Amino acid sequence: MEVCPQKVSNISGSPYDAVGNDDPDSDTDNEIVKEELRLRGYQMDGKTYVALKIIQDHMDKTTDRFPKVVFLVEQSALAKQQADKCKKYLSNYRVKLITGEIQRDAKIPKSLSSWLNKKDILVVTAQLVVNALKNDEIKVEDFTLMIFDECHHANASHAYAQIMHGYLDLKLDESVDRHKLPVVVGLTASVGVGRANTEVMAQTHIQKMMANLDAEVISTVNECLPELTEHVIVAEQGTTIYLSNKYHKYLVTRKTFLVYNKVLIIYEDARVEDAMLYLEQYLKRINEGLKPDATDDKMLKIYQKGNRVLTACVGNVNHINPKLEALKDIIFKLYKEKPDSRVIIFIKTRELVQAIENWMKDTDGLSCLNPVKFVGTQASGEKGAEEGLDIQTCNLVIRYDHVTNEIAMVQARGRGRAEGSRMVVVASEKRGTAEKEEINLMRETKMNEAIQKVQQKLCRNKVQFLEDVEKIQRSEKKKRDLEKLSRKRGTTRNSEFVLRCGKCSSYICISSDIKKIQDAHHAVINDDVRDCITTEKSEAKRIDAYTTCGVGKVKCKNCGKELGNVTIHQGAEFPVLKIDNFLVADSAGKTNVFKRWKSVPFCPVPMLNADLEFRLQGQPYVQE
């Protein structure tokens, strides 16, 4: 199979050929063809185009088996962007975009394995691959090339790391032919340094990341660097600090009236009316269907008292947020100098994004700019378009009193893609945001120095370096195996746990009543739970061909607190619980609260066919 000449020239004619050229004597070319590698580039040097070049090269040179490529991404929006580029530049290959959103919207969603047989390149959100691997729907060996976009996430329990755990388990199994494993390529603008505070620790962090991705090479742009910088636009970076002691003092004295952390954030970073609106909507939502008790009445009185204070502040010139005024001045100045400018503002939470959008639409001179919010549907709410999104001709990037780590800093800076672009941090002095950004700049320098040292180690003694990497891999595998064994033993030793309503402490079920559906949904199998819960119909959300979530709400029968949802799996209805709504009590009566199911002190087993048959014969939880 050949790629049409025009498409080939589109890729190879770019200024990125120093990374993957066609010179037979080039070490880089040999690395791309023969070895697993981690590829790191400067933000805006076209990592995606380098990936396309690698895919093309892989397709052309893989002769011992039919090549199959999976391009792994974190978010649906990024997946679509990468799929569009694959279709544009690799048009002779069959490309398929697969995301959870697409699967949910499809009338008859196809499994990943069915697309694997029909397509050459799959651009997939990572969690779908994790699920397919756990369900034995596909195998790691089904692919010949795996590309991880924003590969610095491949650690801890991230979906990228889970995929690589399966890969590494096979690699470290001496009975497995390593030649059948796929080539692994990682793309990132910044590998970061973790919690390192010395150069040696930074090198160790990078080596650990290489072990996680089984990378034998860490590749950066070294050749033709002056030429590359002519094509790369790096945003000028600066920090603007604004402070109003009067405003800050007012915030401190009013914290008593703001009982929710998100409201405090909105109150400090946006307008008073935005905080009021969020608080009203939040209370309306959580009180829906609840049976009020003395605590609820007390909270209502606090809210009413605080609301009177907030109402008195609306429109008061003494309570105008100075950060908003600073933000407005920065945007006005830019558009006065260049009316056709584009601006991206990074904000720490979804709620604050909504508040800033409302403020801009209500502000003369800003409403005409047609502000549009962008938040990820499955993201944590604190990460918008920092990573990967290709927003062209943006010449101002603003981080609104929100600084995380050096990786996010590099990613955000890379969104400024117009000539003369700048990045500004609007920061309050009390929060220490400016100091964090200075630390990030120092960590970025440390990271770049550490990468050079790691590359030098590879050049001096590659065999020893790769032996060290494999030691890390074996050590991590041993930890994972011990953790699994510990959880199994803990489940055997522990007595039953009781799940109680997180609001009124009413009994709901015991731990052995809960079983896992598709290793993701925690369902109550015992029909006795009907005595402890009520259900009501709600808008459903299909996950795949077998599972539809949210056909109903599950609530505590005693107090009305929402505990989870009713899910249909293979035609049977199950109450699926959300663990952070519960108190988990052990045999001694000691209770605890857990945010995630993986943190609970018991291990629910997978649902059996007998459980499914039992529920199919039972009464539905949601009446039509």
XYZ file of C-alpha atoms in Angstrom:
624
model
C 0.000 0.000 0.000
C 1.380 3.389 -0.972
C 0.572 6.876 0.170
C -0.165 9.262 -2.669
C 2.852 11.473 -3.511
C 0.997 14.693 -2.832
C 0.115 13.641 0.689
C 3.647 12.444 1.351
C 5.082 15.786 0.324
C 2.656 17.577 2.613
C 4.263 15.843 5.568
C 7.881 15.442 4.565
C 8.040 18.962 3.189
C 7.435 20.463 6.601
C 10.206 22.007 8.734
C 10.119 18.989 11.054
C 12.189 16.606 8.939
C 15.081 16.860 11.387
C 13.084 14.554 13.636
C 12.353 11.847 11.103
C 14.296 12.185 7.848
C 14.937 9.697 5.061
C 18.716 9.663 5.341
C 19.757 5.977 5.625
C 22.611 6.984 7.908
C 20.355 8.902 10.271
C 20.162 7.470 13.793
C 16.786 9.105 14.287
C 15.299 7.280 11.311
C 16.551 3.946 12.600
C 15.091 4.709 16.018
C 11.684 5.444 14.520
C 11.644 2.196 12.555
C 13.180 -0.234 15.028
C 12.633 0.913 18.574
C 9.961 1.891 21.024
C 10.461 5.550 21.685
C 9.177 8.553 23.521
C 8.981 11.581 21.291
C 9.097 14.994 22.878
C 8.963 18.254 20.973
C 8.630 21.949 21.577
C 5.048 23.104 21.848
C 4.052 24.241 18.372
C 6.784 22.293 16.542
C 4.060 20.081 15.068
C 4.221 16.914 17.160
C 1.114 15.654 15.397
C 2.814 16.001 12.023
C 5.790 14.072 13.341
C 3.365 11.372 14.468
C 1.812 11.299 10.990
C 5.268 10.885 9.487
C 5.952 7.980 11.868
C 2.604 6.352 11.017
C 3.315 6.697 7.313
C 6.807 5.264 7.763
C 5.417 2.398 9.876
C 2.785 1.558 7.270
C 5.362 1.509 4.491
C 7.971 -0.587 6.306
C 5.902 -3.123 8.291
C 5.998 -6.246 6.125
C 5.835 -9.199 8.527
C 2.176 -8.502 9.433
C -0.642 -6.177 8.455
C -0.037 -2.846 10.244
C -2.654 -1.627 12.707
C -2.230 1.768 14.389
C -4.036 3.123 17.450
C -3.707 6.862 18.171
C -4.656 7.336 21.841
C -5.931 10.647 23.180
C -7.517 11.858 26.425
C -10.489 13.912 25.275
C -13.123 13.678 22.542
C -12.317 17.129 21.142
C -8.629 16.245 20.798
C -9.529 12.896 19.260
C -11.571 14.573 16.523
C -8.770 17.028 15.830
C -6.162 14.277 15.462
C -8.495 12.100 13.390
C -9.134 14.980 10.985
C -5.394 15.409 10.465
C -4.908 11.684 9.906
C -7.678 11.699 7.296
C -6.222 14.766 5.595
C -2.578 13.709 5.388
C -2.937 9.911 5.311
C -5.961 9.742 3.030
C -5.000 6.410 1.451
C -5.431 4.678 4.796
C -8.718 3.837 6.485
C -9.056 6.088 9.548
C -11.772 5.730 12.202
C -12.550 8.110 15.066
C -14.000 6.355 18.147
C -14.995 8.198 21.329
C -17.405 7.503 24.151
C -19.659 10.280 22.863
C -19.800 8.737 19.382
C -20.518 5.302 20.853
C -23.352 6.681 22.984
C -24.943 8.535 20.057
C -24.755 5.595 17.641
C -28.005 3.678 17.127
C -26.103 0.386 17.091
C -22.576 1.087 18.399
C -19.904 -1.272 17.120
C -17.268 -2.802 19.348
C -13.642 -1.746 19.126
C -12.703 -5.184 17.793
C -15.073 -4.839 14.832
C -13.488 -1.533 13.822
C -10.039 -3.025 14.311
C -10.741 -5.510 11.535
C -12.045 -2.857 9.146
C -9.706 0.110 9.635
C -5.963 0.789 9.438
C -5.765 3.663 11.937
C -8.002 4.030 14.997
C -8.063 7.385 16.798
C -9.556 6.468 20.178
C -10.096 8.001 23.603
C -7.944 5.962 25.975
C -10.632 4.777 28.392
C -12.431 2.916 25.593
C -9.255 0.921 24.947
C -8.875 0.201 28.683
C -12.443 -1.125 28.796
C -11.957 -3.224 25.657
C -8.750 -4.756 27.054
C -10.420 -5.592 30.388
C -13.331 -7.239 28.579
C -10.922 -9.289 26.411
C -12.485 -7.634 23.379
C -9.042 -6.765 22.010
C -5.406 -7.487 22.879
C -2.375 -5.233 22.984
C -0.770 -7.480 20.343
C -3.582 -6.637 17.904
C -1.787 -3.348 17.226
C 1.565 -2.837 15.550
C 1.921 0.818 16.587
C 0.503 2.644 19.626
C 0.787 6.435 19.779
C 0.065 8.216 23.071
C -0.845 11.891 22.709
C 0.180 14.008 25.734
C 2.057 10.979 27.043
C 3.214 12.697 30.255
C -0.049 11.390 31.739
C 1.175 7.766 31.561
C 1.573 7.247 35.299
C -0.350 6.188 38.421
C -3.809 4.875 37.467
C -4.311 6.989 34.354
C -5.851 5.197 31.363
C -2.534 5.487 29.494
C -0.733 3.751 32.372
C -3.360 0.995 32.516
C -2.870 0.256 28.817
C 0.897 0.163 29.282
C 0.569 -2.114 32.339
C -0.902 -4.780 30.057
C 1.860 -4.191 27.536
C 4.613 -4.397 30.161
C 3.150 -7.543 31.731
C 3.469 -9.212 28.327
C 6.958 -7.849 27.761
C 8.206 -9.142 31.121
C 6.624 -12.565 30.526
C 9.450 -14.693 29.133
C 6.995 -16.975 27.337
C 5.753 -14.097 25.164
C 7.442 -13.225 21.874
C 8.377 -9.564 22.296
C 8.474 -9.073 18.530
C 4.675 -9.387 18.506
C 4.293 -6.364 20.764
C 3.516 -3.006 19.157
C 5.921 -0.123 18.748
C 5.132 2.582 21.324
C 5.420 6.296 20.562
C 4.725 9.041 23.086
C 4.119 12.686 22.198
C 4.383 15.570 24.634
C 5.563 19.154 24.771
C 6.733 18.716 28.354
C 7.521 15.577 30.351
C 7.676 17.564 33.581
C 9.841 16.731 36.592
C 7.199 15.455 39.018
C 8.071 16.484 42.566
C 11.782 16.667 41.873
C 13.730 19.459 43.537
C 17.174 18.392 42.321
C 18.519 17.608 38.871
C 19.191 13.974 39.832
C 15.581 13.556 40.976
C 14.417 15.165 37.727
C 16.476 12.647 35.745
C 14.987 9.810 37.807
C 11.476 11.093 37.086
C 12.161 11.170 33.345
C 13.689 7.678 33.446
C 10.576 6.462 35.305
C 8.370 7.984 32.611
C 10.452 6.221 29.972
C 9.976 2.941 31.843
C 6.218 3.511 31.976
C 6.151 3.832 28.187
C 8.894 1.254 27.558
C 10.837 3.986 25.782
C 14.331 3.151 24.585
C 14.871 6.648 23.210
C 13.896 10.126 24.344
C 13.909 12.215 21.207
C 14.024 15.998 21.126
C 14.673 18.392 18.274
C 18.434 18.900 18.115
C 19.198 19.241 14.417
C 18.123 22.329 12.460
C 17.040 24.014 15.699
C 17.727 27.581 14.445
C 15.627 26.853 11.354
C 12.839 25.408 13.500
C 12.697 28.480 15.725
C 11.948 30.568 12.628
C 8.716 28.607 12.208
C 7.813 28.281 15.890
C 6.005 31.092 17.647
C 6.641 31.129 21.398
C 4.378 33.432 23.364
C 6.082 36.147 25.373
C 5.407 35.384 29.016
C 4.650 37.703 31.894
C 2.677 38.047 35.124
C 0.428 40.923 36.142
C -0.378 41.250 39.860
C -3.470 43.086 41.080
C -4.433 43.617 44.698
C -7.170 45.382 46.606
C -6.648 45.177 50.356
C -10.137 46.513 50.944
C -11.647 43.861 48.689
C -9.561 41.048 50.214
C -10.498 42.131 53.749
C -14.168 42.083 52.763
C -13.822 38.523 51.429
C -12.274 37.295 54.661
C -15.048 38.806 56.818
C -17.787 37.258 54.667
C -16.445 33.690 54.405
C -18.793 32.619 57.194
C -21.766 33.217 54.904
C -20.374 31.234 51.965
C -20.593 27.595 52.899
C -19.488 26.069 49.653
C -15.948 26.216 48.345
C -16.974 26.759 44.733
C -19.062 29.747 45.745
C -16.035 31.206 47.513
C -13.979 30.780 44.349
C -16.597 32.509 42.212
C -17.019 35.233 44.822
C -13.291 35.924 44.936
C -12.658 35.721 41.195
C -15.879 37.062 39.629
C -18.893 39.193 40.556
C -21.092 38.977 43.636
C -24.149 38.266 41.471
C -22.370 35.299 39.862
C -21.739 33.785 43.296
C -25.370 34.379 44.268
C -26.669 32.772 41.088
C -24.511 29.691 41.544
C -25.490 29.335 45.206
C -29.206 29.604 44.384
C -28.957 27.027 41.595
C -26.830 24.718 43.731
C -29.213 24.773 46.700
C -32.217 24.280 44.432
C -30.545 21.264 42.863
C -29.446 19.525 46.080
C -32.717 20.244 47.908
C -34.871 18.805 45.147
C -36.846 15.916 46.633
C -35.169 16.172 50.053
C -37.144 15.915 53.253
C -35.866 18.900 55.292
C -34.583 18.319 58.809
C -33.187 20.598 61.511
C -29.799 20.770 59.785
C -31.399 21.804 56.508
C -33.365 24.543 58.287
C -30.177 25.829 59.914
C -28.351 25.864 56.575
C -31.284 27.713 54.994
C -31.100 30.435 57.660
C -27.347 30.812 57.060
C -28.007 31.079 53.342
C -30.765 33.674 53.821
C -28.566 35.784 56.088
C -25.620 35.564 53.708
C -27.845 36.257 50.728
C -28.978 39.557 52.277
C -25.357 40.618 52.679
C -24.515 39.605 49.115
C -27.582 41.379 47.727
C -26.470 44.593 49.426
C -23.098 44.287 47.680
C -24.499 43.963 44.150
C -23.750 47.137 42.214
C -21.680 48.616 45.042
C -18.546 50.216 43.551
C -16.572 49.222 46.640
C -17.077 45.566 45.756
C -16.071 45.597 42.103
C -13.566 42.801 41.578
C -10.149 44.324 40.716
C -9.076 41.183 38.847
C -12.027 41.518 36.488
C -11.105 45.153 35.913
C -7.527 44.092 35.174
C -8.744 41.411 32.779
C -10.947 43.940 30.995
C -8.068 46.434 30.669
C -5.762 43.771 29.184
C -8.356 42.710 26.602
C -9.294 46.320 25.721
C -5.647 47.229 25.198
C -5.068 44.251 22.919
C -8.110 44.912 20.724
C -7.254 48.599 20.511
C -3.815 47.676 19.141
C -5.071 44.801 16.969
C -8.843 44.606 16.380
C -8.705 41.139 14.769
C -7.092 39.514 17.824
C -8.063 36.200 19.403
C -7.808 35.520 23.121
C -7.922 32.354 25.234
C -8.551 32.655 28.974
C -7.701 29.628 31.134
C -9.853 29.433 34.273
C -9.699 26.909 37.093
C -13.285 25.569 37.335
C -16.338 25.110 35.143
C -18.435 27.263 37.447
C -15.968 30.134 37.195
C -15.836 29.723 33.407
C -19.603 30.255 33.333
C -19.296 33.284 35.623
C -16.600 34.925 33.475
C -18.612 34.262 30.322
C -21.676 35.894 31.928
C -19.577 38.879 33.015
C -18.170 39.367 29.513
C -21.640 39.187 27.948
C -22.872 41.806 30.456
C -19.887 44.154 29.977
C -19.893 46.929 27.379
C -17.036 46.490 24.950
C -16.630 42.780 25.715
C -20.047 41.432 24.768
C -19.367 42.256 21.110
C -16.401 39.839 21.151
C -18.818 36.883 21.244
C -17.189 35.034 24.171
C -17.629 31.261 24.027
C -16.880 28.857 26.865
C -15.109 25.543 26.349
C -15.161 22.826 29.011
C -14.559 19.092 28.714
C -17.614 16.913 29.242
C -15.623 14.258 31.111
C -12.811 16.409 32.448
C -12.251 17.231 36.087
C -13.538 20.730 35.539
C -10.148 22.334 36.095
C -8.637 21.657 32.699
C -9.942 23.248 29.537
C -8.016 23.621 26.294
C -4.488 23.731 27.766
C -3.518 20.458 26.137
C -3.354 19.930 22.425
C -6.310 21.844 21.018
C -5.314 23.514 17.770
C -6.708 27.049 18.056
C -5.100 29.025 15.260
C -4.063 32.712 15.236
C -4.480 33.178 18.982
C -2.240 36.057 20.022
C -3.034 36.397 23.727
C -3.218 33.620 26.316
C -4.447 34.663 29.766
C -4.281 32.432 32.831
C -6.802 33.891 35.242
C -5.249 33.477 38.695
C -4.733 29.817 37.924
C -1.324 28.165 37.837
C -0.690 24.435 38.274
C 2.589 22.860 37.149
C 5.301 23.340 34.555
C 3.601 20.955 32.107
C 0.391 23.004 32.072
C 2.431 26.208 31.741
C 4.188 24.949 28.608
C 0.902 23.638 27.201
C -0.936 26.911 27.820
C 1.907 28.970 26.377
C 1.725 26.832 23.252
C -1.840 27.972 22.572
C -0.476 31.371 21.498
C 0.071 30.653 17.820
C -0.029 34.056 16.159
C 3.057 36.148 15.526
C 3.823 38.380 18.475
C 1.610 36.360 20.808
C 1.862 36.775 24.578
C 0.900 34.854 27.695
C -0.176 36.788 30.787
C -1.012 35.542 34.270
C -3.524 37.724 36.094
C -2.719 37.001 39.721
C -3.761 38.105 43.186
C -0.859 38.720 45.514
C -2.488 36.895 48.436
C -2.851 33.647 46.501
C 0.833 33.392 45.545
C 0.049 32.671 41.892
C 2.919 34.775 40.573
C 5.428 32.928 42.751
C 4.081 29.579 41.504
C 4.610 30.684 37.915
C 8.205 31.677 38.698
C 8.754 28.219 40.212
C 7.287 26.630 37.083
C 9.754 28.538 34.905
C 12.612 27.234 37.043
C 11.217 23.680 36.879
C 10.970 23.928 33.107
C 14.659 24.847 32.935
C 15.491 21.964 35.281
C 13.450 19.588 33.108
C 15.285 20.605 29.925
C 18.659 20.139 31.634
C 17.587 16.726 32.959
C 16.472 15.591 29.500
C 19.901 16.460 28.103
C 21.606 14.495 30.893
C 19.368 11.466 30.274
C 20.166 11.599 26.568
C 23.876 11.746 27.391
C 23.532 8.647 29.608
C 21.860 6.834 26.727
C 24.695 7.740 24.386
C 27.418 6.692 26.846
C 26.000 3.284 27.775
C 22.674 2.426 26.194
C 22.738 -1.222 27.319
C 23.151 -0.285 30.987
C 20.487 2.424 30.715
C 17.921 0.025 29.241
C 18.750 -2.555 31.911
C 17.958 0.107 34.526
C 14.681 0.881 32.747
C 13.709 -2.799 32.808
C 14.533 -2.967 36.535
C 12.094 -0.106 37.090
C 9.458 -1.936 35.029
C 9.893 -5.179 36.990
C 9.796 -3.298 40.289
C 6.568 -1.521 39.312
C 5.004 -4.795 38.148
C 5.874 -6.395 41.489
C 4.167 -3.511 43.294
C 1.043 -3.916 41.147
C 0.952 -7.669 41.773
C 1.388 -7.196 45.530
C -1.371 -4.583 45.574
C -3.762 -6.975 43.810
C -2.858 -9.777 46.232
C -3.270 -7.477 49.220
C -6.740 -6.423 48.081
C -7.774 -10.064 47.605
C -6.497 -11.049 51.048
C -8.112 -7.988 52.598
C -11.441 -8.907 51.060
C -11.177 -12.428 52.497
C -10.256 -11.283 55.999
C -12.679 -8.412 56.322
C -16.227 -8.885 57.544
C -19.200 -7.305 55.824
C -19.377 -3.543 55.464
C -22.616 -1.618 55.725
C -23.476 1.193 53.322
C -25.554 3.938 54.919
C -27.061 7.093 53.449
C -24.521 9.892 53.679
C -27.171 12.363 54.870
C -29.399 10.554 57.377
C -27.294 7.391 58.039
C -30.170 5.085 57.101
C -29.227 1.519 56.179
C -29.150 0.906 52.401
C -27.306 -2.389 51.777
C -24.222 -4.458 52.673
C -21.009 -4.768 50.693
C -21.715 -8.308 49.439
C -24.914 -7.020 47.774
C -22.780 -4.980 45.367
C -21.320 -6.402 42.171
C -19.502 -4.813 39.248
C -20.914 -4.423 35.751
C -18.267 -4.137 33.003
C -15.696 -3.423 35.726
C -17.121 0.091 35.970
C -20.649 0.238 37.421
C -21.326 -0.860 41.018
C -24.822 -2.335 41.153
C -26.944 -3.667 44.018
C -28.022 -7.230 43.182
C -30.164 -7.924 46.265
C -33.808 -6.914 45.694
C -34.208 -6.171 49.426
C -32.738 -2.744 48.647
C -36.231 -1.753 47.423
C -37.215 -1.324 51.084
C -34.534 1.347 51.546
C -34.660 3.370 48.323
C -37.074 5.128 46.000
C -36.608 5.622 42.266
C -37.888 8.104 39.735
C -37.528 8.308 35.975
C -34.823 10.546 34.471
C -33.075 11.219 31.177
C -31.049 8.200 30.075
C -27.500 8.185 28.732
C -26.338 5.199 26.717
C -22.787 4.010 27.357
C -22.589 1.237 24.749
C -24.701 -1.408 23.010
C -25.250 -3.267 26.307
C -25.535 -0.519 28.912
C -27.728 2.559 29.380
C -27.152 4.704 32.467
C -29.421 7.171 34.206
C -32.839 5.812 33.226
C -33.821 6.692 36.780
C -32.582 8.370 39.961
C -31.975 6.322 43.112
C -32.821 8.157 46.347
C -32.810 7.380 50.047
C -36.324 6.427 51.129
C -35.900 8.167 54.483
C -34.476 11.579 53.548
C -34.602 11.774 49.747
C -30.854 12.168 49.208
C -29.782 11.095 45.726
C -27.613 7.964 45.978
C -27.048 6.944 42.363
C -28.934 6.009 39.223
C -30.847 3.139 37.655
C -28.851 1.485 34.869
C -30.078 -0.982 32.257
C -27.552 -3.685 31.394
C -28.482 -6.315 28.802
C -32.163 -5.581 29.382
C -32.088 -5.797 33.191
C -32.433 -2.813 35.557
C -29.988 -2.307 38.435
C -29.602 0.399 41.116
C -26.050 1.678 40.554
C -24.576 3.529 43.526
C -22.252 6.520 43.694
C -19.962 5.787 46.623
C -19.330 9.376 47.745
C -23.015 9.590 48.722
C -22.546 6.936 51.431
C -21.133 6.311 54.870
C -19.275 2.984 54.867
C -19.357 1.275 58.280
C -17.200 -1.678 59.370
C -18.147 -4.442 61.831
C -17.139 -2.230 64.767
C -19.440 0.551 63.600
C -16.632 2.880 62.526
C -17.698 4.894 59.479
C -15.755 6.455 56.653
C -16.453 8.330 53.429
C -14.800 7.441 50.124
C -14.705 9.506 46.951
C -13.942 6.581 44.641
C -14.904 2.935 44.573
C -11.287 1.867 44.232
C -10.617 3.313 47.700
C -13.226 1.261 49.599
C -11.954 -1.477 51.985
C -13.788 -4.246 50.125
C -13.618 -5.529 46.574
C -16.943 -6.080 44.767
C -16.829 -9.090 42.451
C -17.991 -9.047 38.812
C -21.658 -9.736 38.176
C -22.428 -13.317 37.121
C -24.866 -14.559 34.489
C -27.022 -15.905 37.330
C -27.295 -12.379 38.763
C -28.360 -11.058 35.365
C -30.985 -13.790 34.947
C -32.319 -13.098 38.450
C -32.808 -9.410 37.672
C -34.365 -10.118 34.252
C -37.062 -12.100 36.047
C -37.612 -9.408 38.689
C -39.698 -6.239 38.702
C -38.269 -3.088 37.062
C -37.079 -0.264 39.296
C -38.426 2.489 37.032
C -42.053 2.333 35.946
C -42.926 3.544 32.462
